[in-house]
Tab-separated table of C-alpha atoms in Angstrom:
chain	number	residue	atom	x	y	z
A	709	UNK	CA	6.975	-31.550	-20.279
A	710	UNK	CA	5.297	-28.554	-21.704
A	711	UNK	CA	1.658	-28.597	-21.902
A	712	UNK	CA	-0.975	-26.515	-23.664
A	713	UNK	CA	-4.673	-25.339	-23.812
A	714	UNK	CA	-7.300	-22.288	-23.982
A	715	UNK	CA	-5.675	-21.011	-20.255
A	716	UNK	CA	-2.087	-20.565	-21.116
A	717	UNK	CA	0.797	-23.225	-20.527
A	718	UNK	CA	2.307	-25.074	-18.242
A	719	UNK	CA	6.182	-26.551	-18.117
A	720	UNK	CA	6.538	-29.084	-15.556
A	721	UNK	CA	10.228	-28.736	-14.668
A	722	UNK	CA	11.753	-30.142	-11.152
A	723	UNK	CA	14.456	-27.300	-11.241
A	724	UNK	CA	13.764	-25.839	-8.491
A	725	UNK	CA	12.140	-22.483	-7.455
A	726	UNK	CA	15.138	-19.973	-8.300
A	727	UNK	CA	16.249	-22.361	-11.758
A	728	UNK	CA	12.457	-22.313	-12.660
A	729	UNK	CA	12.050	-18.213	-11.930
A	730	UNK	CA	15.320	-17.571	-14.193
A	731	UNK	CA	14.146	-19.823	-16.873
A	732	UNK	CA	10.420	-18.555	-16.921
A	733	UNK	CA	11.519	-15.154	-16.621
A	734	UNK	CA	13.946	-15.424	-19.717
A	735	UNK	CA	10.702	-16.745	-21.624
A	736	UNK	CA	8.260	-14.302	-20.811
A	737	UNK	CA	10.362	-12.091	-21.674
A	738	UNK	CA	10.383	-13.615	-25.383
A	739	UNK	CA	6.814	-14.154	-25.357
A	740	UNK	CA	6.109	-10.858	-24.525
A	741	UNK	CA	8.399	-9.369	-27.251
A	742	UNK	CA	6.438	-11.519	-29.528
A	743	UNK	CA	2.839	-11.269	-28.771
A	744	UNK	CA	3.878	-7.142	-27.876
A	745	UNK	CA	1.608	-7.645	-24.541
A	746	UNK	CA	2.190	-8.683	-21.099
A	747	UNK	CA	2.355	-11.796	-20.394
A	748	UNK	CA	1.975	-13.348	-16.215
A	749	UNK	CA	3.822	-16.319	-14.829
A	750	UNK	CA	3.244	-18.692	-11.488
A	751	UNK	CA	6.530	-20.100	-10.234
A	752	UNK	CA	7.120	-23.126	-8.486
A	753	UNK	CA	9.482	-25.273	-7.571
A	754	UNK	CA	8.543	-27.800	-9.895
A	755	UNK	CA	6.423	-25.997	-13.007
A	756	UNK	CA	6.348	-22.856	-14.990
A	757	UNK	CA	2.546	-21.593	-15.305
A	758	UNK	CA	2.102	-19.039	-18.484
A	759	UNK	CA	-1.057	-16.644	-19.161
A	760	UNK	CA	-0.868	-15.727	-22.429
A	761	UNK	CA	-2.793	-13.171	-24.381
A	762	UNK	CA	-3.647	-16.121	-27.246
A	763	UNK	CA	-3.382	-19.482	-27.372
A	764	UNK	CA	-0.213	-21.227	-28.434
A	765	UNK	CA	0.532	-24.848	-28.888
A	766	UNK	CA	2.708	-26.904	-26.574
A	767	UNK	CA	5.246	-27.777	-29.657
A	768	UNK	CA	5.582	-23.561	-30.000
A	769	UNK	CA	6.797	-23.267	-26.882
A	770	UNK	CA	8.597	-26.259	-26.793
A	771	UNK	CA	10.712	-25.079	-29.770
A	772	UNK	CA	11.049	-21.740	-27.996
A	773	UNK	CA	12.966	-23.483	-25.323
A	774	UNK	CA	14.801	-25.589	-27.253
A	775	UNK	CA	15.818	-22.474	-29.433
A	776	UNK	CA	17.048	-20.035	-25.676
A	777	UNK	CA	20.610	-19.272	-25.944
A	778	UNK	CA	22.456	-20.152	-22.730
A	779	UNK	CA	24.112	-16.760	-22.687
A	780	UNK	CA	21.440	-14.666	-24.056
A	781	UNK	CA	19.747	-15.150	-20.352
A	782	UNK	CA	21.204	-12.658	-18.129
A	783	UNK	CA	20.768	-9.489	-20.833
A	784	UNK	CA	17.358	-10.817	-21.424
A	785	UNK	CA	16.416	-11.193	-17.367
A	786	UNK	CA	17.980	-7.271	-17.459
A	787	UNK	CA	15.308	-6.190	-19.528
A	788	UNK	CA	12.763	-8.413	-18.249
A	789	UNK	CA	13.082	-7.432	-14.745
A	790	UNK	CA	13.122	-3.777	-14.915
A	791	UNK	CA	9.443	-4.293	-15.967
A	792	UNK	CA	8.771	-5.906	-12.865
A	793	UNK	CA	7.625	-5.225	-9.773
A	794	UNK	CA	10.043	-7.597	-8.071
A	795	UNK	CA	13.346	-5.171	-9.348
A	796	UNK	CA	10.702	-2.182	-8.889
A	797	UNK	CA	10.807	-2.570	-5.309
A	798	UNK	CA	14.225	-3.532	-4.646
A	799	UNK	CA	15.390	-0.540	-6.246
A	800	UNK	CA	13.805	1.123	-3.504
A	801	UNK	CA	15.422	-0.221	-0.797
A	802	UNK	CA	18.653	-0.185	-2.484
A	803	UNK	CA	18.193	3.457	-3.333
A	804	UNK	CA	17.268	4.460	0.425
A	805	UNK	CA	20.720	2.493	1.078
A	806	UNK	CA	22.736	4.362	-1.027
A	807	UNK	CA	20.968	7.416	0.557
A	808	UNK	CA	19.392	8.700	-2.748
A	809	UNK	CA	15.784	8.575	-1.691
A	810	UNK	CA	14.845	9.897	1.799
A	811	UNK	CA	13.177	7.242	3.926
A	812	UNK	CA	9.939	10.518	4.374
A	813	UNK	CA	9.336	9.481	1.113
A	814	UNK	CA	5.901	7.841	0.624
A	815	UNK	CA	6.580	5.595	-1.700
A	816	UNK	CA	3.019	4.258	-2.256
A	817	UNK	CA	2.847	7.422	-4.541
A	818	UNK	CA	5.844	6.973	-6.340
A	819	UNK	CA	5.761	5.132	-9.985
A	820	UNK	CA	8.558	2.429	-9.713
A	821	UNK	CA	8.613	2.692	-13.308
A	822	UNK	CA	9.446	6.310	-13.131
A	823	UNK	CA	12.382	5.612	-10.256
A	824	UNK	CA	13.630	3.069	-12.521
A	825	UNK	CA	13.641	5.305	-15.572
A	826	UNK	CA	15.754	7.879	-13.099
A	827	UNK	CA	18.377	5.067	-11.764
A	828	UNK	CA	19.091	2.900	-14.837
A	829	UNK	CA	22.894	2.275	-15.196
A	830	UNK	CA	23.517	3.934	-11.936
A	831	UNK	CA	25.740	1.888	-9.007
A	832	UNK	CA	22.621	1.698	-7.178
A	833	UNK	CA	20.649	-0.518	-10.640
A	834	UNK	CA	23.267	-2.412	-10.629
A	835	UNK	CA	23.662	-3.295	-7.094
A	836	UNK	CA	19.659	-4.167	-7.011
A	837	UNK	CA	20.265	-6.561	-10.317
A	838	UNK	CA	23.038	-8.366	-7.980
A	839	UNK	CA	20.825	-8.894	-5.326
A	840	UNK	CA	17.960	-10.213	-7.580
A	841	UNK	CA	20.237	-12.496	-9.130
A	842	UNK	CA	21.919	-13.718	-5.648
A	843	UNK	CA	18.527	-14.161	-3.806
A	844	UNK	CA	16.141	-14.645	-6.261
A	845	UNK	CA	17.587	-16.207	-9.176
A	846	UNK	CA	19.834	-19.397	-10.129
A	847	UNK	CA	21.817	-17.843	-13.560
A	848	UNK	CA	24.930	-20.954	-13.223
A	849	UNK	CA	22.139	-23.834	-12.769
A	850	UNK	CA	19.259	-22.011	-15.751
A	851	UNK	CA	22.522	-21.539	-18.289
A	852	UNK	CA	23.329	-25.132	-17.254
A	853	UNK	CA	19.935	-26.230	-18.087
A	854	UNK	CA	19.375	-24.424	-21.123
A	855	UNK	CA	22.883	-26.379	-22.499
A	856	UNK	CA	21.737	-29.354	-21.920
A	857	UNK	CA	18.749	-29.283	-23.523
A	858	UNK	CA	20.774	-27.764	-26.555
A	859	UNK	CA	22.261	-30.854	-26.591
A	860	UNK	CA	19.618	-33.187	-26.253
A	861	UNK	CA	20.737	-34.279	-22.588
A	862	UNK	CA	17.645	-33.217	-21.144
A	863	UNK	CA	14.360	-34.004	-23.906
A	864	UNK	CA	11.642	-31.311	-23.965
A	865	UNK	CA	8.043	-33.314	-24.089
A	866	UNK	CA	4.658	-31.674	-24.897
A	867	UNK	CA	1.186	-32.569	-23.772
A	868	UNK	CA	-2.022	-31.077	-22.898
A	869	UNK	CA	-3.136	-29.830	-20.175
A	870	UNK	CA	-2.884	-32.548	-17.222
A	871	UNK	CA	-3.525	-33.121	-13.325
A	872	UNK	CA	0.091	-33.010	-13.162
A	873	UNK	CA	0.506	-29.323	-14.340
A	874	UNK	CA	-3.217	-27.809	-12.788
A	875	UNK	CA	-2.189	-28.920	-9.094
A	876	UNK	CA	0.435	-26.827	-8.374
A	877	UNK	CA	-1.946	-23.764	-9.474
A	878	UNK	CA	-2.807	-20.906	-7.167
A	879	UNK	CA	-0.650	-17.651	-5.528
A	880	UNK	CA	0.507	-14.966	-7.344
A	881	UNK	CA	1.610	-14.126	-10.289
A	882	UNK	CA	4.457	-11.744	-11.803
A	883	UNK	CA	3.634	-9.725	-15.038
A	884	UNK	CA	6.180	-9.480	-17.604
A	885	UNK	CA	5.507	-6.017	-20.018
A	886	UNK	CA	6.904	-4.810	-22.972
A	887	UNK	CA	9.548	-2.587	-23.153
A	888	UNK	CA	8.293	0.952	-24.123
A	889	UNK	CA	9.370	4.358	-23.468
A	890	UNK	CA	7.620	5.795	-20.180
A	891	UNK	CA	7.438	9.624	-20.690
A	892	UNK	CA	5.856	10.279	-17.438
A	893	UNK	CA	9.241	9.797	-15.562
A	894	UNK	CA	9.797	13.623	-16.539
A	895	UNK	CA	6.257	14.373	-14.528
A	896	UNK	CA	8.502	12.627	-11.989
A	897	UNK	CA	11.474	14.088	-12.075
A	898	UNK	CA	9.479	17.783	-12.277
A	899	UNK	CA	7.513	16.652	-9.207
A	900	UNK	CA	10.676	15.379	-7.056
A	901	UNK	CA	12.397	19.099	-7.724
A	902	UNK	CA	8.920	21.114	-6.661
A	903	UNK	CA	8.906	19.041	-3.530
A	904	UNK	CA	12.774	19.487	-3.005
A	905	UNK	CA	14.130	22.107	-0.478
A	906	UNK	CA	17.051	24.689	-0.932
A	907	UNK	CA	18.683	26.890	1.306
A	908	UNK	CA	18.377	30.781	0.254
A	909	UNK	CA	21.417	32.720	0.763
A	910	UNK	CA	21.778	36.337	-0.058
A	911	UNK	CA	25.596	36.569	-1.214
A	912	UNK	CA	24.964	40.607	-1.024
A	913	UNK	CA	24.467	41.363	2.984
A	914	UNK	CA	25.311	37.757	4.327
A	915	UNK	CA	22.991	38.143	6.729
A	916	UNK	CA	19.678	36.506	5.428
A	917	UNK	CA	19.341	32.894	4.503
A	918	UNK	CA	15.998	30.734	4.035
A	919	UNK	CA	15.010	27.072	3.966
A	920	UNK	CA	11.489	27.116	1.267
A	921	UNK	CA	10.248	24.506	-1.019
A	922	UNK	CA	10.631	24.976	-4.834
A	923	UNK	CA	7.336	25.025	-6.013
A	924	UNK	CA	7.161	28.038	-3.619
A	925	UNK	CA	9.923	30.213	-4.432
A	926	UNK	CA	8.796	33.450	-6.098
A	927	UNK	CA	9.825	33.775	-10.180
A	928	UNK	CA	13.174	36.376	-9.082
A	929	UNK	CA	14.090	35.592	-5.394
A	930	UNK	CA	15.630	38.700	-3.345
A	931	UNK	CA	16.805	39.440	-0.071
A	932	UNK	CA	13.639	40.956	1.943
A	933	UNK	CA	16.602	42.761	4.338
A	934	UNK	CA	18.655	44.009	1.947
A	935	UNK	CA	16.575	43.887	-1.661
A	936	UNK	CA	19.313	42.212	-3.398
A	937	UNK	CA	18.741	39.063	-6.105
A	938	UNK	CA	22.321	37.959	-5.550
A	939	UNK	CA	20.362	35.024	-3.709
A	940	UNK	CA	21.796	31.567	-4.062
A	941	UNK	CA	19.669	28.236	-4.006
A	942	UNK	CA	22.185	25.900	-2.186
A	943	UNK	CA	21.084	22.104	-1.334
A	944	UNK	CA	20.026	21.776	2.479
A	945	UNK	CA	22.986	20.332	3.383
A	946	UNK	CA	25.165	22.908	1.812
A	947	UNK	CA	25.136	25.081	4.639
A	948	UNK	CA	28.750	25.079	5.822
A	949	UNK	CA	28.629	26.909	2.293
A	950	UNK	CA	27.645	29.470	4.233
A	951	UNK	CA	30.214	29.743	7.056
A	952	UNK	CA	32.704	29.976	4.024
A	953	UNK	CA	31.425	32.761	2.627
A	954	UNK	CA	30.931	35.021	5.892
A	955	UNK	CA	35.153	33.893	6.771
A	956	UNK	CA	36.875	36.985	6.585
A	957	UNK	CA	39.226	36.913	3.868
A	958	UNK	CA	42.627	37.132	4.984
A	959	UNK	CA	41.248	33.756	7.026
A	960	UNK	CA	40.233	32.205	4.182
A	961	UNK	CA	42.454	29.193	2.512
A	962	UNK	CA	42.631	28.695	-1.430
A	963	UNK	CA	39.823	26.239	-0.775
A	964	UNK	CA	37.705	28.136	1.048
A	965	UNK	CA	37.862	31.105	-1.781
A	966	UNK	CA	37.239	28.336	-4.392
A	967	UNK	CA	34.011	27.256	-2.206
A	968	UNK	CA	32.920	30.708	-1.894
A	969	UNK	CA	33.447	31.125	-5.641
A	970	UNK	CA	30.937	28.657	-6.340
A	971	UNK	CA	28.788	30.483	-4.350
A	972	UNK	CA	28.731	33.942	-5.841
A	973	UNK	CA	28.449	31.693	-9.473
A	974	UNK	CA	25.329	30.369	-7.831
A	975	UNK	CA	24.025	33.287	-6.844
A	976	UNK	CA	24.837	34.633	-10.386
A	977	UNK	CA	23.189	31.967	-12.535
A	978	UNK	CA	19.599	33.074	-9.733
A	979	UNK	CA	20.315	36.764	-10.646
A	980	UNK	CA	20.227	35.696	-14.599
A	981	UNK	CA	17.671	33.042	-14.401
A	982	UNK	CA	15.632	33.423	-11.413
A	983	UNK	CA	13.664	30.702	-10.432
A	984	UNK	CA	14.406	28.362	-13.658
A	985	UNK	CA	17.983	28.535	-12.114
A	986	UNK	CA	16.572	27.300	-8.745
A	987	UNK	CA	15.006	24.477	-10.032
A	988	UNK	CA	17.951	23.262	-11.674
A	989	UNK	CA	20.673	23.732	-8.822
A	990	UNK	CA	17.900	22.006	-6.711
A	991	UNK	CA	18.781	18.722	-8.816
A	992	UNK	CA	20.838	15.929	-7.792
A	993	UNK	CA	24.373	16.423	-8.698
A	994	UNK	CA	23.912	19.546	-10.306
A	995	UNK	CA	26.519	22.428	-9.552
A	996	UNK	CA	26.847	25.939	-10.987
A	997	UNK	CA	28.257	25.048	-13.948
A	998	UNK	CA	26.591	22.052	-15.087
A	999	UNK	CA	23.072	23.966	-13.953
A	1000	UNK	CA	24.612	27.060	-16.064
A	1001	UNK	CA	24.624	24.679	-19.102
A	1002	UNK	CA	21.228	23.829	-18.558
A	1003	UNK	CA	19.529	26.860	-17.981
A	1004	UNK	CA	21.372	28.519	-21.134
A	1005	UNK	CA	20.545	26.567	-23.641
A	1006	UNK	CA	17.431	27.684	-25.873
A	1007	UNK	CA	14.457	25.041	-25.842
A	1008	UNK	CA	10.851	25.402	-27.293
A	1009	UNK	CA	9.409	24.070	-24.616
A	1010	UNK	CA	9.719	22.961	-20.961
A	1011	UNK	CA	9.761	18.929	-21.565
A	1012	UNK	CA	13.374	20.008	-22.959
A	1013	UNK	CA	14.325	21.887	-19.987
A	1014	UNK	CA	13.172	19.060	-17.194
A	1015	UNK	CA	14.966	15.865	-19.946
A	1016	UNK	CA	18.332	18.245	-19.921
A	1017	UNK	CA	18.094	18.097	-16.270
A	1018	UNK	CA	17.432	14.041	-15.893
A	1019	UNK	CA	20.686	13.397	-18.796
A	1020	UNK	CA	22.585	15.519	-16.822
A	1021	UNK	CA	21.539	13.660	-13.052
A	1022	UNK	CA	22.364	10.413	-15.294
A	1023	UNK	CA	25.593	11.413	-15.897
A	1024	UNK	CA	25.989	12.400	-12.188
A	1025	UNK	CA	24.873	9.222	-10.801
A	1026	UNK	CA	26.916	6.958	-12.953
A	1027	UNK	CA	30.368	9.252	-12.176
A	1028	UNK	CA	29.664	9.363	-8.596
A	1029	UNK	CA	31.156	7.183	-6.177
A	1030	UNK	CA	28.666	6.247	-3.739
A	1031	UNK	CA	30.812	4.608	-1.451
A	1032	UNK	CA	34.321	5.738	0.450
């Protein structure tokens, strides 16, 4: 029974809590696309409550329902759910799993929206959808519904608003947004680098190397015992790097000169680019040559430079294999 008034809506529905959070998710979701605001819902395990931003009558949303496609409902709970806090969060815990964000990081400061922005379409999205939709959610039993009520096996009543449908009222409520394009995750991904470490090594004398934050390296890094800029900005844990480099050669195998190769190109790119080069080789994923790429191309501003370095961690994180 779906009833109406000035409040919102209510669907009374004895589905269950996880049937009745995949349904009222899926409808939000259309509701919101429709009205182009946000629109909250109260889940039980026998109603769906609806705050909407106008009023709509109980035979609008009835039709609504009637009209859900069975296997429209996971694509539109994808969309849905990214603008949620519930997915927000559990790509947080999923990420510190997979070991992409530290667990220093104080992540009452970070924008979900922005880590979601950074993750989409990685393992580690995909992983937190499948854990939503195995602890949260009922997909089998909401397509199940949905069919039913295509074919008339279950009717879809309205009303207005009743004791029935008020009593269950109370708790919290989720938020469903519009999709839109958050340009802030570049503010983001910019802060994340400046707050990044990388380990100075001067290629030149081999005998100076440096842990410093980003944000704090000078605009041409150099050696202070030796005066060279043949510095390179390896990642913290790149430090065996280093013990490569310093093997005398006649000791060293074809791997270790194609490790210590790397290392010189690193040091190269700093030489050429300074700290712009830094910056880059300090992001996830990004090597010598894929950082060369970046740095070289010719931008008009630096928006371009920090969205060539989050398409090119994308790429990364969807080619990397996260486990083995």
């Amino acid at each position: 029974i779906v009833e109406s008034g000035e409040e919102g809506a209510i669907i009374n529905c004895c589905f269950g809590h996880k049937t009745n959070d995949t349904i009222g998710r899926a409808l939000t979701s259309i509701l919101s696309a429709r009205f182009g605001s946000s629109v909250a819902m109260q889940i039980d395990p026998y109603r769906i409550e609806l705050t909407l931003p106008k009023v709509l009558l109980a035979e609008e949303i009835a039709k609504l329902i009637e009209e859900m496609n069975p296997e429209y409902v996971e694509p539109i709970l994808e969309m849905t759910l990214k603008n949620t806090t519930l997915l927000r969060w559990k790509m947080v815990h999923v990420a510190r799993k997979f070991g992409a964000l530290s667990r220093d990081v104080d992540y009452q400061r970070v924008s979900m929206n922005k880590l979601l922005a950074v993750f989409e379409g990685t393992p580690m999205y995909r992983e937190a959808l499948r854990e939503i939709y195995h602890d949260r959610l009922d997909l089998p039993r909401a397509r199940g519904v949905l069919e039913k009520i295509r074919d008339r096996s279950i009717w879809v009543a309205t009303s207005s608003i009743s004791p029935i449908g008020t009593c269950g009222r109370g708790g919290g409520r989720d938020v469903t947004s519009p999709e839109h394009a958050d340009a802030a995750v570049i503010d983001l991904l910019k802060n994340r680098i400046m707050n990044d470490r990388v380990l100075l090594f001067c290629v030149n004398c081999k005998r100076w190397k440096s842990m410093r934050v980003v944000e704090r390296l000078p605009d041409k890094p150099e050696c202070p015992l030796c005066g060279s800029r043949m510095v390179a900005a390896l990642k913290p844990w790149e430090e065996e790097e280093i013990n490569v480099v310093k093997k005398p050669e006649k000791k060293k195998t074809a791997e270790d000169r194609r490790r210590a190769k790397r290392v010189f190109r690193n040091a190269n790119l700093v030489l050429s680019y300074g700290k712009t080069a830094a910056i880059a080789l300090a992001s996830r994923g990004l090597g010598p040559e894929t950082a060369a790429r970046v740095v070289g191309k010719m931008r008009s501003n630096e928006l371009e430079f920090y969205r060539d370095i989050l398409k090119a961690e994308r790429e990364y994180a969807r080619t990397k294999r996260f486990w083995g």
